[in-house]
Each structure stands twice: as C-alpha cells, then as structure tokens.
Amino acid sequence: MPPIVADTTPLNYLVLIEAIEVLPQLYGRILIPPVVHLELSDPLAPTQVRDWIMQPHPWLEVVPLRKAADSSLMHLDPGERDAIALASERQASLLLMDERDGADAARARSLKVIGTLGVLDIAAAHEWIDLPAMFERLRQTTFRSPHRLLATMLEQDAQRKKQFKKD
C-alpha cells in the first residue's frame, strides 16, 4: 500500500483536540519528513504537541528526503515543502496538509490532499468521533476555517447520523 505523508498542521491540531489516534485507525502508518518533526518539537509549539512528538508512535515514521525539494516549492513553509517532496518521492497515496498554497502545489503534482477537517469528517463517518465536539475543540485553538464550511460539514454529519438511525 502506498504511504501517507503528513505536514505539521494536521498533526498539530489533531493532537491539540485529542483526536490524533484517528490517523492510525484510518491510514495505518504515516510518514513525516525531519523538518515536520522539528516543527512539532519547536519550543514555540504548544506543550501538548511537543510532549506528543517526543513519545514514540509505532505508526509515525520520520523519513529523510532522498533529495532536496525542487526550487518551485521554495515559496512554501519548510514543512509543507518537504512533505510535498516526500509524498512525491514515495508516491504517497495521500498527503495530510491544511495550508491552501501547499495543497494547491501538491495537487499540481497530482498528489491527493486531505486536511484536518476531512480527516475528522471521515472519522465521524466511521462513528469514531463526535464531529460537533471536535469542531468545538478546534474553535478553542488557533485553527481557522470558514464558518460556512464548518456549518455545512455539521449539517452533513447530522444527516449521516439520521441515516444511520434509519438503517
């Protein structure tokens, strides 16, 4: 199975809202480039995130790049740039990334991208998490997303729950 690669932001927010364990449930093993590990362990990162990344996680693997990211990605944050490069090198089936510029650059390289909200939506569809509760936790962080998108996702989640009850 092709690997999954993650950028910093989805890991950061999933740790902060205590939903990080949905990743191995959904995807098995996740690869990150060394710079993502550095960003998660940075002294300015939230304590909860720094503590989490310093613990071993059998499903999370730090993988060095075989070669530097190409120069067309230099406008991106180092974590985004290296996550895209690693996903391209490893022919990843999915890249976890929230930032629009990075996601656009990844899609331009034919990479499939999903963000924090997409991961939470899939986990909610499996009934592993309560989506409204996770969105409320996200609101307590610095995570930003259009209110209309969150409202739409919550409506779809409510419809899905109604459908499950009917079946």
XYZ file of N, CA and C in Angstrom:
501
model
N 0.849 -1.185 0.000
C 0.000 0.000 0.000
C 0.889 1.242 0.000
N 0.614 2.209 -0.873
C 1.416 3.435 -0.879
C 1.282 4.178 0.453
N 2.342 4.856 0.847
C 2.323 5.512 2.156
C 1.462 6.775 2.181
N 1.213 7.235 3.385
C 0.548 8.502 3.667
C 1.622 9.412 4.244
N 1.662 10.663 3.814
C 2.627 11.631 4.316
C 1.859 12.763 4.982
N 2.401 13.293 6.081
C 1.739 14.387 6.793
C 2.643 15.599 6.926
N 2.026 16.758 6.818
C 2.638 18.036 7.138
C 2.373 18.314 8.622
N 2.918 19.368 9.119
C 2.848 19.715 10.535
C 1.440 20.032 11.017
N 0.736 20.867 10.286
C -0.519 21.429 10.789
C -1.582 20.392 11.159
N -1.898 19.420 10.306
C -2.910 18.446 10.726
C -2.504 17.674 11.995
N -1.234 17.303 12.083
C -0.782 16.591 13.284
C -0.937 17.484 14.511
N -0.520 18.741 14.390
C -0.610 19.695 15.489
C -2.047 19.798 16.014
N -2.986 20.036 15.116
C -4.361 20.246 15.567
C -5.028 18.963 16.035
N -4.724 17.843 15.416
C -5.297 16.582 15.890
C -4.782 16.232 17.286
N -3.538 16.576 17.574
C -3.023 16.387 18.938
C -3.768 17.311 19.892
N -3.879 18.579 19.529
C -4.498 19.566 20.417
C -5.948 19.241 20.759
N -6.675 18.632 19.829
C -8.086 18.311 20.102
C -8.258 16.860 20.557
N -7.141 16.202 20.799
C -7.133 14.819 21.295
C -7.841 13.854 20.343
N -7.526 14.021 19.051
C -8.098 13.134 18.034
C -7.009 12.504 17.175
N -5.760 12.574 17.601
C -4.637 12.094 16.790
C -4.733 10.595 16.494
N -5.345 9.841 17.368
C -5.402 8.391 17.183
C -6.310 7.960 16.027
N -7.054 8.892 15.439
C -7.829 8.504 14.253
C -6.904 8.254 13.071
N -5.720 8.877 13.068
C -4.820 8.692 11.922
C -4.389 7.244 11.728
N -3.859 6.563 12.753
C -3.509 5.158 12.500
C -4.730 4.283 12.239
N -5.873 4.651 12.804
C -7.098 3.893 12.528
C -7.474 4.019 11.048
N -7.346 5.221 10.514
C -7.731 5.457 9.122
C -6.674 5.003 8.126
N -5.405 5.282 8.450
C -4.360 5.162 7.436
C -3.218 4.222 7.785
N -3.211 3.658 8.966
C -2.085 2.805 9.335
C -0.862 3.644 9.631
N 0.145 3.511 8.805
C 1.424 4.195 9.017
C 1.426 5.559 8.325
N 2.023 6.537 8.999
C 2.157 7.898 8.466
C 3.641 8.243 8.428
N 4.075 8.820 7.311
C 5.459 9.281 7.165
C 5.504 10.796 7.300
N 6.574 11.288 7.948
C 6.811 12.727 8.003
C 8.280 12.991 7.705
N 8.574 14.118 7.053
C 9.978 14.483 6.849
C 10.561 15.033 8.155
N 11.878 15.020 8.308
C 12.503 15.504 9.545
C 12.088 16.922 9.936
N 11.898 17.811 8.974
C 11.532 19.186 9.313
C 10.163 19.255 9.985
N 9.255 18.371 9.650
C 7.953 18.332 10.327
C 8.149 17.935 11.783
N 9.003 16.957 12.022
C 9.320 16.579 13.403
C 9.898 17.776 14.154
N 10.795 18.506 13.512
C 11.389 19.699 14.136
C 10.334 20.757 14.445
N 9.420 20.985 13.529
C 8.374 21.978 13.759
C 7.466 21.572 14.917
N 7.145 20.295 15.012
C 6.289 19.827 16.101
C 6.995 19.883 17.458
N 8.317 19.782 17.450
C 9.078 19.817 18.705
C 9.669 21.190 19.000
N 9.378 22.166 18.182
C 9.887 23.524 18.362
C 9.448 24.088 19.722
N 10.315 24.832 20.397
C 9.939 25.420 21.692
C 8.693 26.308 21.629
N 8.374 26.841 20.461
C 7.183 27.681 20.331
C 5.912 26.876 20.047
N 6.064 25.595 19.773
C 4.891 24.733 19.565
C 4.185 24.538 20.901
N 2.884 24.276 20.882
C 2.174 24.026 22.144
C 2.809 22.866 22.917
N 2.837 22.983 24.220
C 3.441 21.964 25.081
C 2.864 20.584 24.805
N 1.556 20.513 24.648
C 0.891 19.229 24.378
C 1.442 18.585 23.101
N 1.707 19.395 22.087
C 2.236 18.897 20.817
C 3.691 18.466 20.988
N 4.487 19.286 21.658
C 5.898 18.928 21.895
C 6.000 17.636 22.689
N 5.192 17.491 23.722
C 5.209 16.261 24.519
C 4.816 15.055 23.674
N 3.815 15.233 22.818
C 3.345 14.131 21.992
C 4.427 13.669 21.021
N 5.069 14.595 20.321
C 6.042 14.197 19.298
C 7.280 13.566 19.920
N 7.565 13.855 21.182
C 8.745 13.274 21.836
C 8.511 11.827 22.276
N 7.275 11.364 22.219
C 6.957 9.979 22.557
C 6.988 9.130 21.282
N 7.416 7.885 21.390
C 7.393 7.030 20.191
C 5.955 6.662 19.814
N 5.700 6.648 18.541
C 4.405 6.228 18.000
C 4.720 5.233 16.887
N 4.392 3.966 17.067
C 4.783 2.952 16.088
C 4.242 3.214 14.684
N 3.206 3.986 14.573
C 2.587 4.266 13.280
C 3.146 5.517 12.603
N 4.018 6.268 13.287
C 4.578 7.504 12.750
C 6.074 7.318 12.509
N 6.516 7.586 11.290
C 7.917 7.377 10.939
C 8.507 8.640 10.318
N 9.643 9.072 10.860
C 10.379 10.200 10.295
C 11.263 9.652 9.183
N 11.087 10.179 7.973
C 11.780 9.659 6.794
C 12.518 10.810 6.106
N 13.842 10.704 5.998
C 14.580 11.769 5.309
C 14.289 11.772 3.809
N 14.405 12.953 3.235
C 14.242 13.083 1.791
C 15.463 12.503 1.089
N 15.249 11.901 -0.050
C 16.365 11.381 -0.849
C 17.109 12.518 -1.532
N 16.373 13.574 -1.886
C 16.991 14.763 -2.474
C 16.167 15.970 -2.052
N 16.770 17.139 -2.108
C 16.094 18.366 -1.696
C 14.864 18.623 -2.549
N 13.902 19.298 -1.956
C 12.698 19.675 -2.689
C 13.078 20.585 -3.846
N 12.325 20.493 -4.934
C 12.674 21.314 -6.094
C 12.395 22.791 -5.822
N 13.078 23.627 -6.556
C 13.056 25.068 -6.309
C 11.679 25.698 -6.493
N 10.787 25.056 -7.213
C 9.452 25.626 -7.413
C 8.621 25.611 -6.128
N 9.103 24.906 -5.109
C 8.385 24.842 -3.830
C 8.974 25.782 -2.776
N 9.979 26.555 -3.132
C 10.682 27.372 -2.147
C 9.825 28.473 -1.525
N 8.704 28.808 -2.143
C 7.818 29.829 -1.579
C 6.991 29.288 -0.406
N 7.035 27.987 -0.198
C 6.251 27.354 0.865
C 7.043 27.261 2.161
N 6.328 27.053 3.237
C 6.911 26.766 4.544
C 7.754 25.492 4.417
N 8.867 25.373 5.162
C 9.714 24.172 5.051
C 8.976 22.849 5.273
N 8.049 22.817 6.219
C 7.295 21.583 6.449
C 6.435 21.208 5.262
N 5.756 22.188 4.709
C 4.931 21.939 3.521
C 5.796 21.477 2.358
N 6.871 22.203 2.129
C 7.775 21.903 1.009
C 8.305 20.473 1.109
N 8.819 20.104 2.292
C 9.397 18.770 2.436
C 8.335 17.673 2.465
N 7.149 17.977 2.991
C 6.073 16.975 2.969
C 5.654 16.679 1.527
N 5.562 17.725 0.705
C 5.231 17.522 -0.713
C 6.335 16.730 -1.403
N 7.585 17.092 -1.121
C 8.712 16.377 -1.744
C 8.719 14.905 -1.321
N 8.496 14.638 -0.029
C 8.480 13.253 0.456
C 7.307 12.485 -0.160
N 6.148 13.120 -0.223
C 4.978 12.457 -0.822
C 5.235 12.126 -2.288
N 5.900 13.037 -2.996
C 6.234 12.776 -4.405
C 7.244 11.643 -4.525
N 8.306 11.692 -3.708
C 9.342 10.646 -3.750
C 8.767 9.268 -3.468
N 7.917 9.196 -2.473
C 7.379 7.904 -2.025
C 6.091 7.515 -2.737
N 5.670 8.330 -3.694
C 4.418 8.085 -4.414
C 3.275 7.837 -3.429
N 3.150 8.767 -2.503
C 2.151 8.653 -1.449
C 0.740 8.606 -2.021
N -0.102 7.854 -1.375
C -1.500 7.794 -1.796
C -2.277 8.997 -1.275
N -1.717 9.666 -0.262
C -2.417 10.789 0.351
C -1.423 11.677 1.086
N -1.674 12.984 1.049
C -0.880 13.967 1.780
C -1.812 14.703 2.720
N -1.488 14.697 4.011
C -2.268 15.428 5.004
C -1.692 16.832 5.103
N -2.479 17.825 4.698
C -1.998 19.207 4.660
C -3.189 20.151 4.676
N -3.081 21.224 5.455
C -4.168 22.196 5.543
C -3.942 23.458 4.729
N -2.726 23.933 4.633
C -2.451 25.224 4.018
C -2.800 25.213 2.530
N -3.524 26.231 2.120
C -4.038 26.289 0.746
C -2.923 26.294 -0.293
N -1.899 27.148 -0.101
C -0.820 27.214 -1.098
C -0.112 25.871 -1.232
N 0.158 25.237 -0.103
C 0.801 23.931 -0.138
C -0.082 22.877 -0.784
N -1.357 22.880 -0.424
C -2.287 21.907 -1.015
C -2.402 22.114 -2.521
N -2.448 23.373 -2.954
C -2.504 23.649 -4.394
C -1.248 23.147 -5.102
N -0.082 23.390 -4.489
C 1.181 22.927 -5.078
C 1.222 21.399 -5.137
N 0.709 20.749 -4.105
C 0.680 19.284 -4.079
C -0.251 18.742 -5.162
N -1.420 19.342 -5.272
C -2.372 18.890 -6.300
C -1.821 19.113 -7.703
N -1.046 20.181 -7.877
C -0.416 20.438 -9.183
C 0.577 19.335 -9.532
N 1.051 18.600 -8.529
C 1.948 17.461 -8.717
C 1.178 16.139 -8.677
N -0.121 16.226 -8.843
C -1.025 15.060 -8.874
C -1.070 14.292 -7.563
N -0.828 14.978 -6.447
C -0.961 14.348 -5.143
C -2.373 14.567 -4.622
N -2.912 13.560 -3.976
C -4.223 13.680 -3.345
C -4.000 14.268 -1.951
N -4.771 15.307 -1.610
C -4.580 16.035 -0.359
C -5.865 16.008 0.457
N -5.705 15.849 1.762
C -6.825 15.966 2.693
C -6.317 16.756 3.893
N -7.190 17.561 4.464
C -6.818 18.370 5.615
C -7.419 17.848 6.904
N -7.202 18.597 7.947
C -7.699 18.236 9.275
C -9.209 18.005 9.258
N -9.952 18.907 8.635
C -11.412 18.768 8.618
C -11.846 17.514 7.871
N -11.179 17.202 6.789
C -11.504 15.992 6.040
C -11.246 14.733 6.847
N -10.126 14.715 7.567
C -9.808 13.572 8.425
C -10.893 13.408 9.491
N -11.273 14.520 10.112
C -12.307 14.454 11.150
C -13.644 13.991 10.575
N -13.966 14.439 9.375
C -15.218 14.037 8.750
C -15.241 12.530 8.481
N -14.147 12.002 7.985
C -14.076 10.558 7.726
C -14.177 9.771 9.034
N -13.470 10.241 10.063
C -13.538 9.566 11.363
C -14.959 9.610 11.925
N -15.646 10.736 11.729
C -17.038 10.840 12.186
C -17.942 9.894 11.406
N -17.679 9.739 10.112
C -18.465 8.811 9.302
C -18.307 7.373 9.788
N -17.132 7.066 10.353
C -16.905 5.736 10.939
C -17.455 5.650 12.369
N -17.995 6.761 12.854
C -18.524 6.868 14.222
C -17.439 6.699 15.279
N -16.213 7.130 14.966
C -15.106 7.058 15.922
C -15.001 8.319 16.763
N -15.545 9.410 16.257
C -15.510 10.683 16.975
C -16.855 11.375 16.851
N -17.078 12.348 17.711
C -18.248 13.201 17.647
C -17.814 14.499 16.964
N -18.254 14.706 15.715
C -17.795 15.848 14.924
C -18.109 17.196 15.582
N -19.320 17.418 16.098
C -19.567 18.708 16.750
C -18.607 18.965 17.922
N -18.315 17.939 18.692
C -17.388 18.100 19.825
C -15.980 18.420 19.333
N -15.559 17.767 18.253
C -14.219 18.034 17.703
C -14.136 19.457 17.149
N -15.196 19.906 16.482
C -15.198 21.278 15.953
C -15.172 22.286 17.094
N -15.863 21.973 18.179
C -15.824 22.879 19.337
C -14.411 22.936 19.906
N -13.740 21.807 19.972
C -12.345 21.810 20.439
C -11.452 22.604 19.495
N -11.672 22.458 18.188
C -10.889 23.232 17.216
C -11.080 24.734 17.423
N -12.301 25.122 17.759
C -12.570 26.552 17.983
C -11.756 27.104 19.152
N -11.319 26.236 20.041
C -10.528 26.670 21.198
C -9.040 26.809 20.856
N -8.684 26.499 19.623
C -7.289 26.586 19.171
C -7.155 27.752 18.188
N -6.022 27.825 17.538
C -5.802 28.855 16.512
C -6.235 28.394 15.126
N -6.844 27.226 15.014
C -7.308 26.705 13.724
C -8.324 27.663 13.115
N -8.177 27.934 11.836
C -9.091 28.829 11.131
C -9.657 28.139 9.902
N -10.957 28.281 9.763
C -11.655 27.736 8.609
C -12.930 28.542 8.442
N -13.419 28.663 7.212
C -14.664 29.415 7.019
C -15.809 28.820 7.840
N -16.515 29.677 8.533
C -17.639 29.248 9.358
C -18.665 28.475 8.532
N -18.888 28.938 7.306
C -19.868 28.294 6.424
C -19.477 26.836 6.138
N -18.175 26.580 5.955
C -17.709 25.215 5.707
C -17.987 24.324 6.910
N -17.664 24.824 8.090
C -17.918 24.039 9.304
C -19.410 23.765 9.465
N -20.238 24.772 9.221
C -21.686 24.596 9.340
C -22.193 23.547 8.350
N -21.702 23.593 7.131
C -22.099 22.612 6.115
C -21.687 21.204 6.532
N -20.465 21.077 7.027
C -19.994 19.756 7.454
C -20.819 19.229 8.625
N -21.195 20.102 9.547
C -22.025 19.679 10.679
C -23.420 19.259 10.209
N -23.970 19.965 9.227
C -25.269 19.575 8.669
C -25.177 18.194 8.016
N -24.127 17.969 7.250
C -23.941 16.670 6.598
C -23.759 15.561 7.635
N -23.049 15.870 8.715
C -22.858 14.891 9.787
C -24.196 14.553 10.438
N -25.018 15.553 10.668
C -26.331 15.310 11.262
C -27.191 14.447 10.340
N -27.135 14.716 9.038
C -27.877 13.900 8.076
C -27.378 12.457 8.076
N -26.072 12.312 8.134
C -25.482 10.972 8.154
C -25.949 10.204 9.398
N -25.991 10.875 10.532
C -26.440 10.233 11.776
C -27.895 9.823 11.672
N -28.726 10.669 11.054
C -30.134 10.312 10.858
C -30.269 9.079 9.978
N -29.442 9.031 8.943
C -29.473 7.889 8.022
C -29.061 6.597 8.729
N -28.026 6.694 9.587
C -27.601 5.512 10.346
C -28.721 5.002 11.246
N -29.475 5.925 11.846
C -30.572 5.526 12.730
C -31.679 4.834 11.969
N -31.938 5.278 10.709
C -32.961 4.654 9.882
C -32.566 3.241 9.476
N -31.274 3.061 9.198
C -30.791 1.755 8.735
C -30.699 0.835 9.908
